[in-house]
Amino acid sequence: MKTKITKINRKKPEEKIIRAAAKIIKNGGLVAFPTETVYGLGADALRAGAVKKIFEAKGRPADNPLIVHICDEKMLAAVVKEIPEKAFPLMKKFWPGPLTIIFKKKNSIPDIVTAGGNTVAVRMPAHPVALALIEKTRVPVAAPSANISTRPSPTEAKHVYEDLKGKIPLILDGGHTRIGVESTVVDLTTKIPTILRKGKITSGEIKDMIGPVLLSTEKKEGVVRSPGQKYRHYAPKAKLILVSGGSAAVKKNIRKYPKNRVCVITFTERKDLYMKAYKTFIFGKRNDPLRAARSFFSLLRKCDEKNADVIIVETPPKNGVGDALIDRISRAAS
Ligand code: AMP
Ligand code: MG
């Protein structure tokens, strides 16, 4: 299959391009499209045969469920069995936006979407291209990140092409994504709402709207609430080491690999400190976690392009989206 990349206006998506993309999805095919978080790989969520193609293209394990994307609250009714009270303030405040909510699922959602479970993850993306595409298809669109399973999530169309060329017919190129890490996932089917994945929207912001929430890591029992979290994720080809403890600790780690190509990902303020590194990449200024989160996945792919053997990442500050970023870096490292 030939993979076409079509440039699209991210603010005012061209009607003709959206129509062609929607046609592919309506015919049971796959389209990669930009969202405000990362690029998604979309299929008609109501057709098991179409959704199966997502798992095949990505090499995604069948027990890792997908997020269903909607364009308005009317569409939510086609997906979920009931809307719990606490969902309303969250939807009002954060939709469209980078928050995924877990609901009880309706029977019309095929098992393959939810990995056989009775809950479904739903999100309304804050991106004109994603919204226009869903609106045009008039069906909920199941879409995980548009990368090969275990690889860093794609924040540019060229990353999608690297991973999925020959496997999907169309990539809509809306430029670099704005946020760069995946959505926050909150489960509202548990007695106390549970954060299953960290993202741009923090647990503090969610608490402010609906009261106490748990972090899935705080659960004692070994039950996996968010299946995606148990897999290796975001992995570059090189070995990745997350280093805290400042420039001395980074230098010490560089010295451990004298015979290897060691790339360092650090902050603008420290970019000239690591003379012994093979290459230094910058996150942006240290007090700008938004910028760091936005660039992290693409920097991992750049290190791979340079054939790095080892990647040393300096720990960013934990405030705001920094917490979610540290989560992603740790997963890329393990
Ligand atoms: P991705 O779309 O690749 O960014 O991954 C979607 C994330 O949402 C994964 O971590 C999934 O495990 C999680 N997820 C999707 N559906 C559910 C669900 N019904 N219950 C819990 N987690 C889910
Ligand atoms: Mg993913």
Coordinates of C-alpha atoms and ligand atoms in Angstrom, one line a residue:
M1 CA 0.0 0.0 0.0
K2 CA 1.3 3.5 -0.8
T3 CA 1.1 6.0 2.1
K4 CA 0.1 9.5 1.1
I5 CA 1.0 12.5 3.2
T6 CA -1.3 15.4 2.7
K7 CA -0.6 18.8 4.2
I8 CA -3.6 20.3 5.9
N9 CA -4.4 23.7 7.3
R10 CA -4.5 23.1 11.1
K11 CA -6.7 26.1 11.9
K12 CA -9.0 25.9 8.9
P13 CA -8.8 22.4 7.5
E14 CA -9.6 22.2 3.8
E15 CA -13.0 20.7 3.2
K16 CA -11.9 18.6 0.3
I17 CA -9.1 17.0 2.2
I18 CA -11.3 16.2 5.2
R19 CA -13.9 14.7 2.9
A20 CA -11.4 12.3 1.3
A21 CA -10.0 11.3 4.7
A22 CA -13.5 10.7 6.1
K23 CA -14.3 8.5 3.1
I24 CA -11.4 6.2 3.9
I25 CA -12.6 5.8 7.5
K26 CA -16.2 5.3 6.5
N27 CA -15.0 2.6 4.1
G28 CA -13.3 0.8 7.0
G29 CA -9.8 2.1 6.4
L30 CA -7.2 3.9 8.6
V31 CA -6.2 7.6 8.6
A32 CA -3.5 9.2 10.7
F33 CA -4.4 12.7 11.9
P34 CA -3.0 15.4 14.2
T35 CA -4.5 16.1 17.6
E36 CA -3.3 18.6 20.2
T37 CA -1.5 15.8 22.1
V38 CA 0.1 13.5 19.6
Y39 CA -0.8 12.1 16.1
G40 CA -3.6 9.5 16.2
L41 CA -4.3 6.5 14.0
G42 CA -8.1 6.5 13.5
A43 CA -10.7 3.9 12.4
D44 CA -14.5 3.7 12.7
A45 CA -15.0 2.7 16.3
L46 CA -18.3 0.9 15.5
R47 CA -16.7 -1.5 13.1
A48 CA -14.6 -4.3 14.6
G49 CA -13.0 -5.1 11.2
A50 CA -11.7 -1.6 10.8
V51 CA -10.4 -1.4 14.4
K52 CA -8.6 -4.7 13.9
K53 CA -6.5 -2.9 11.2
I54 CA -5.2 -0.5 13.9
F55 CA -3.9 -3.3 16.0
E56 CA -2.2 -5.0 13.0
A57 CA -0.6 -1.8 11.7
K58 CA 0.8 -0.9 15.1
G59 CA 1.6 -4.4 16.3
R60 CA -0.4 -3.4 19.4
P61 CA -1.2 -6.2 21.9
A62 CA -4.9 -7.1 21.7
D63 CA -5.4 -6.6 25.5
N64 CA -4.5 -2.9 25.3
P65 CA -7.8 -0.9 24.7
L66 CA -8.2 2.2 22.5
I67 CA -9.4 5.7 23.2
V68 CA -12.6 6.6 21.3
H69 CA -12.6 10.2 19.9
I70 CA -15.8 12.2 19.6
C71 CA -16.6 15.7 18.3
D72 CA -19.6 16.6 20.5
E73 CA -21.5 15.4 23.5
K74 CA -24.3 14.0 21.4
M75 CA -21.8 11.5 20.0
L76 CA -21.0 10.5 23.6
A77 CA -24.5 9.0 24.0
A78 CA -23.7 6.5 21.2
V79 CA -20.7 5.3 23.1
V80 CA -21.4 5.2 26.8
K81 CA -24.1 3.5 28.9
E82 CA -24.4 6.3 31.5
I83 CA -22.7 9.6 32.3
P84 CA -21.8 9.8 36.0
E85 CA -22.4 13.1 37.8
K86 CA -18.7 13.8 38.2
A87 CA -18.2 13.7 34.4
F88 CA -20.2 16.9 33.7
P89 CA -17.9 19.4 35.4
L90 CA -14.8 17.7 33.8
M91 CA -16.3 17.7 30.3
K92 CA -17.4 21.3 30.7
K93 CA -14.0 22.5 31.9
F94 CA -11.6 20.3 29.8
W95 CA -13.4 19.2 26.6
P96 CA -12.4 19.7 23.9
G97 CA -9.0 19.0 25.4
P98 CA -6.3 16.5 26.6
L99 CA -8.5 14.6 29.1
T100 CA -9.7 11.0 28.5
I101 CA -12.6 9.8 30.7
I102 CA -13.4 6.1 31.3
F103 CA -17.1 5.3 31.3
K104 CA -19.2 2.2 31.2
K105 CA -19.5 1.2 27.6
K106 CA -22.6 0.7 25.4
N107 CA -23.1 -2.6 23.7
S108 CA -22.7 -1.0 20.2
I109 CA -19.0 -0.6 20.9
P110 CA -17.2 -3.7 19.7
D111 CA -15.2 -5.7 22.2
I112 CA -12.0 -5.2 20.2
V113 CA -12.0 -1.4 21.0
T114 CA -12.2 -2.0 24.8
A115 CA -10.1 -5.2 24.8
G116 CA -13.1 -7.1 26.0
G117 CA -13.8 -4.9 29.0
N118 CA -17.1 -3.3 29.9
T119 CA -15.6 0.2 30.1
V120 CA -14.6 2.6 27.3
A121 CA -12.1 5.5 27.2
V122 CA -13.5 8.6 25.5
R123 CA -11.9 12.0 24.6
M124 CA -12.9 15.1 22.6
P125 CA -9.7 16.4 21.1
A126 CA -9.0 20.1 20.9
H127 CA -7.8 20.2 17.3
P128 CA -9.7 21.6 14.3
V129 CA -8.5 18.8 12.0
A130 CA -9.4 16.0 14.4
L131 CA -12.8 17.5 15.1
A132 CA -13.6 18.1 11.4
L133 CA -12.6 14.6 10.5
I134 CA -14.8 13.0 13.2
E135 CA -17.7 15.4 12.3
K136 CA -17.4 14.4 8.7
T137 CA -17.4 10.7 9.4
R138 CA -20.3 11.1 11.8
V139 CA -19.0 8.1 13.8
P140 CA -16.9 7.9 16.9
V141 CA -13.2 7.3 15.9
A142 CA -11.1 4.9 17.8
A143 CA -7.5 6.1 17.7
P144 CA -4.4 5.2 19.6
S145 CA -1.1 7.1 19.0
A146 CA 0.0 6.6 15.4
N147 CA 3.4 4.8 16.1
I148 CA 4.6 1.3 16.0
S149 CA 3.9 -0.2 19.5
T150 CA 6.8 0.4 21.9
R151 CA 8.2 3.4 19.9
P152 CA 8.0 7.0 20.9
S153 CA 4.6 8.7 20.2
P154 CA 4.6 10.7 17.0
T155 CA 4.4 14.5 17.3
E156 CA 5.1 15.2 13.6
A157 CA 3.7 13.6 10.4
K158 CA 7.1 12.4 9.4
H159 CA 7.3 10.3 12.6
V160 CA 4.1 8.5 11.6
Y161 CA 5.6 7.9 8.1
E162 CA 8.7 6.4 9.6
D163 CA 6.7 3.9 11.6
L164 CA 3.7 3.2 9.4
K165 CA 4.7 3.7 5.7
G166 CA 3.3 1.1 3.5
K167 CA 0.7 0.1 6.1
I168 CA -1.8 2.9 6.0
P169 CA -3.2 4.9 3.0
L170 CA -3.2 8.5 4.4
I171 CA -1.4 10.8 6.9
L172 CA -2.9 14.3 7.4
D173 CA 0.1 16.6 8.1
G174 CA -1.0 19.4 10.4
G175 CA 2.6 20.2 11.6
H176 CA 4.1 19.7 15.1
T177 CA 1.5 18.9 17.8
R178 CA 1.1 21.5 20.5
I179 CA 1.2 19.5 23.7
G180 CA 3.4 16.5 22.7
V181 CA 2.5 14.1 25.5
E182 CA -0.7 11.9 25.5
S183 CA -3.9 12.8 27.3
T184 CA -4.5 12.5 31.0
V185 CA -6.7 9.4 31.6
V186 CA -9.2 9.4 34.5
D187 CA -11.4 6.5 35.4
L188 CA -14.9 7.5 36.7
T189 CA -16.2 4.0 37.0
T190 CA -14.3 3.4 40.3
K191 CA -15.7 4.5 43.7
I192 CA -13.1 7.2 43.9
P193 CA -12.1 8.6 40.5
T194 CA -8.6 7.2 39.5
I195 CA -5.9 8.8 37.4
L196 CA -4.6 6.0 35.1
R197 CA -2.2 8.1 33.1
K198 CA -0.6 11.5 33.8
G199 CA -0.8 14.2 31.2
K200 CA -1.0 18.0 30.7
I201 CA -4.1 18.2 32.9
T202 CA -2.8 17.5 36.4
S203 CA -4.4 15.6 39.2
G204 CA -4.6 18.9 41.1
E205 CA -6.7 20.4 38.4
I206 CA -9.0 17.4 38.4
K207 CA -9.3 17.5 42.2
D208 CA -10.3 21.1 42.0
M209 CA -13.3 20.2 39.9
I210 CA -14.5 16.9 41.5
G211 CA -12.8 16.4 44.8
P212 CA -10.6 13.5 45.9
V213 CA -8.9 11.3 43.2
L214 CA -6.5 8.4 43.5
L215 CA -3.4 7.8 41.4
S216 CA -3.4 4.3 39.9
T217 CA 0.0 3.7 41.4
E218 CA -1.5 4.3 44.9
K219 CA -3.6 1.1 44.5
K220 CA -2.3 -1.7 46.6
E221 CA -3.5 -4.7 44.7
G222 CA -1.7 -5.8 41.5
V223 CA -4.7 -5.3 39.3
V224 CA -3.8 -3.4 36.1
R225 CA -6.4 -0.7 35.7
S226 CA -4.9 0.9 32.6
P227 CA -3.6 -2.0 30.5
G228 CA -1.4 0.3 28.4
Q229 CA 0.7 1.2 31.4
K230 CA 2.1 -2.3 31.8
Y231 CA 3.9 -2.4 28.4
R232 CA 7.3 -1.1 27.4
H233 CA 6.7 2.4 25.9
Y234 CA 8.2 5.2 24.0
A235 CA 11.4 3.3 23.6
P236 CA 14.2 4.7 21.5
K237 CA 16.7 2.3 20.0
A238 CA 19.4 3.5 22.4
K239 CA 19.6 2.8 26.1
L240 CA 18.1 5.7 28.0
I241 CA 19.1 6.9 31.4
L242 CA 17.2 9.5 33.4
V243 CA 19.7 11.5 35.6
S244 CA 18.9 13.8 38.4
G245 CA 21.6 15.4 40.6
G246 CA 22.7 18.1 38.2
S247 CA 25.5 18.5 35.7
A248 CA 28.1 16.6 37.9
A249 CA 25.9 13.5 37.7
V250 CA 25.4 13.9 34.0
K251 CA 29.1 14.1 33.4
K252 CA 29.8 11.1 35.6
N253 CA 27.3 9.1 33.5
I254 CA 28.8 10.2 30.2
R255 CA 32.2 9.0 31.4
K256 CA 30.8 5.5 32.0
Y257 CA 30.5 5.0 28.3
P258 CA 33.8 6.1 26.8
K259 CA 33.4 3.9 23.7
N260 CA 29.8 4.8 22.9
R261 CA 27.9 7.6 21.2
V262 CA 26.3 9.3 24.2
C263 CA 23.6 11.9 23.4
V264 CA 22.5 14.2 26.2
I265 CA 19.1 15.8 26.4
T266 CA 19.3 18.9 28.6
F267 CA 18.2 22.5 29.2
T268 CA 19.3 25.6 27.3
E269 CA 21.2 26.8 30.4
R270 CA 23.4 23.7 30.4
K271 CA 23.9 23.0 26.8
D272 CA 27.6 23.9 26.7
L273 CA 28.6 21.9 29.8
Y274 CA 28.8 18.4 28.3
M275 CA 31.9 18.6 26.0
K276 CA 32.4 14.8 26.2
A277 CA 28.9 14.0 24.8
Y278 CA 28.7 12.9 21.2
K279 CA 25.7 15.3 20.8
T280 CA 23.6 17.5 23.0
F281 CA 20.0 18.2 22.4
I282 CA 18.0 20.9 24.2
F283 CA 14.5 20.7 25.8
G284 CA 14.3 24.5 26.1
K285 CA 14.7 26.6 29.2
R286 CA 14.6 24.7 32.6
N287 CA 11.6 26.6 33.8
D288 CA 9.5 25.7 30.7
P289 CA 8.1 22.2 31.2
L290 CA 5.5 22.8 28.4
R291 CA 8.3 23.3 25.9
A292 CA 10.2 20.3 27.2
A293 CA 7.1 18.0 27.0
R294 CA 6.4 19.2 23.5
S295 CA 9.9 18.3 22.2
F296 CA 10.7 15.1 24.2
F297 CA 9.4 12.4 21.8
S298 CA 10.9 14.1 18.7
L299 CA 14.2 14.4 20.5
L300 CA 14.2 10.7 21.1
R301 CA 13.7 10.0 17.4
K302 CA 16.5 12.5 16.6
C303 CA 18.9 10.6 18.9
D304 CA 18.0 7.4 17.0
E305 CA 18.7 9.2 13.7
K306 CA 22.2 10.0 15.0
N307 CA 22.7 6.3 15.9
A308 CA 23.1 7.1 19.6
D309 CA 24.1 4.1 21.8
V310 CA 23.1 5.9 25.1
I311 CA 20.8 8.8 25.8
I312 CA 21.1 10.7 29.0
V313 CA 18.2 12.8 29.9
E314 CA 18.4 15.4 32.7
T315 CA 15.3 15.3 34.9
P316 CA 13.0 18.2 34.3
P317 CA 11.3 20.0 37.2
K318 CA 8.1 18.2 38.4
N319 CA 5.7 21.1 38.3
G320 CA 2.7 21.2 35.8
V321 CA 3.2 18.9 32.8
G322 CA 6.7 18.2 34.1
D323 CA 5.2 15.4 36.2
A324 CA 3.7 13.7 33.1
L325 CA 7.0 14.2 31.2
I326 CA 9.0 12.5 34.0
D327 CA 6.5 9.6 33.8
R328 CA 7.2 9.3 30.0
I329 CA 10.9 9.6 30.4
S330 CA 10.9 6.9 33.1
R331 CA 8.9 4.5 30.9
A332 CA 11.2 5.1 27.9
A333 CA 14.1 4.2 30.2
S334 CA 12.7 1.0 31.7
Ligands
AMP1 P1 -2.8 5.3 23.4 O1 -4.0 5.6 22.7 O2 -1.8 4.5 22.7 O3 -2.1 6.6 23.9 O4 -3.2 4.5 24.7 C1 -4.5 4.7 25.3 C2 -4.4 4.5 26.8 O5 -5.7 4.5 27.4 C3 -3.7 3.2 27.2 O6 -2.9 3.4 28.3 C4 -4.9 2.3 27.5 O7 -4.5 1.2 28.3 C5 -5.8 3.3 28.2 N1 -7.2 2.8 28.1 C6 -8.0 2.7 27.0 N2 -9.2 2.2 27.3 C7 -9.2 1.9 28.6 C8 -10.1 1.4 29.5 N3 -11.4 1.0 29.1 N4 -9.8 1.2 30.8 C9 -8.6 1.6 31.2 N5 -7.6 2.2 30.4 C10 -7.9 2.3 29.1
MG2 MG 0.4 5.0 22.5

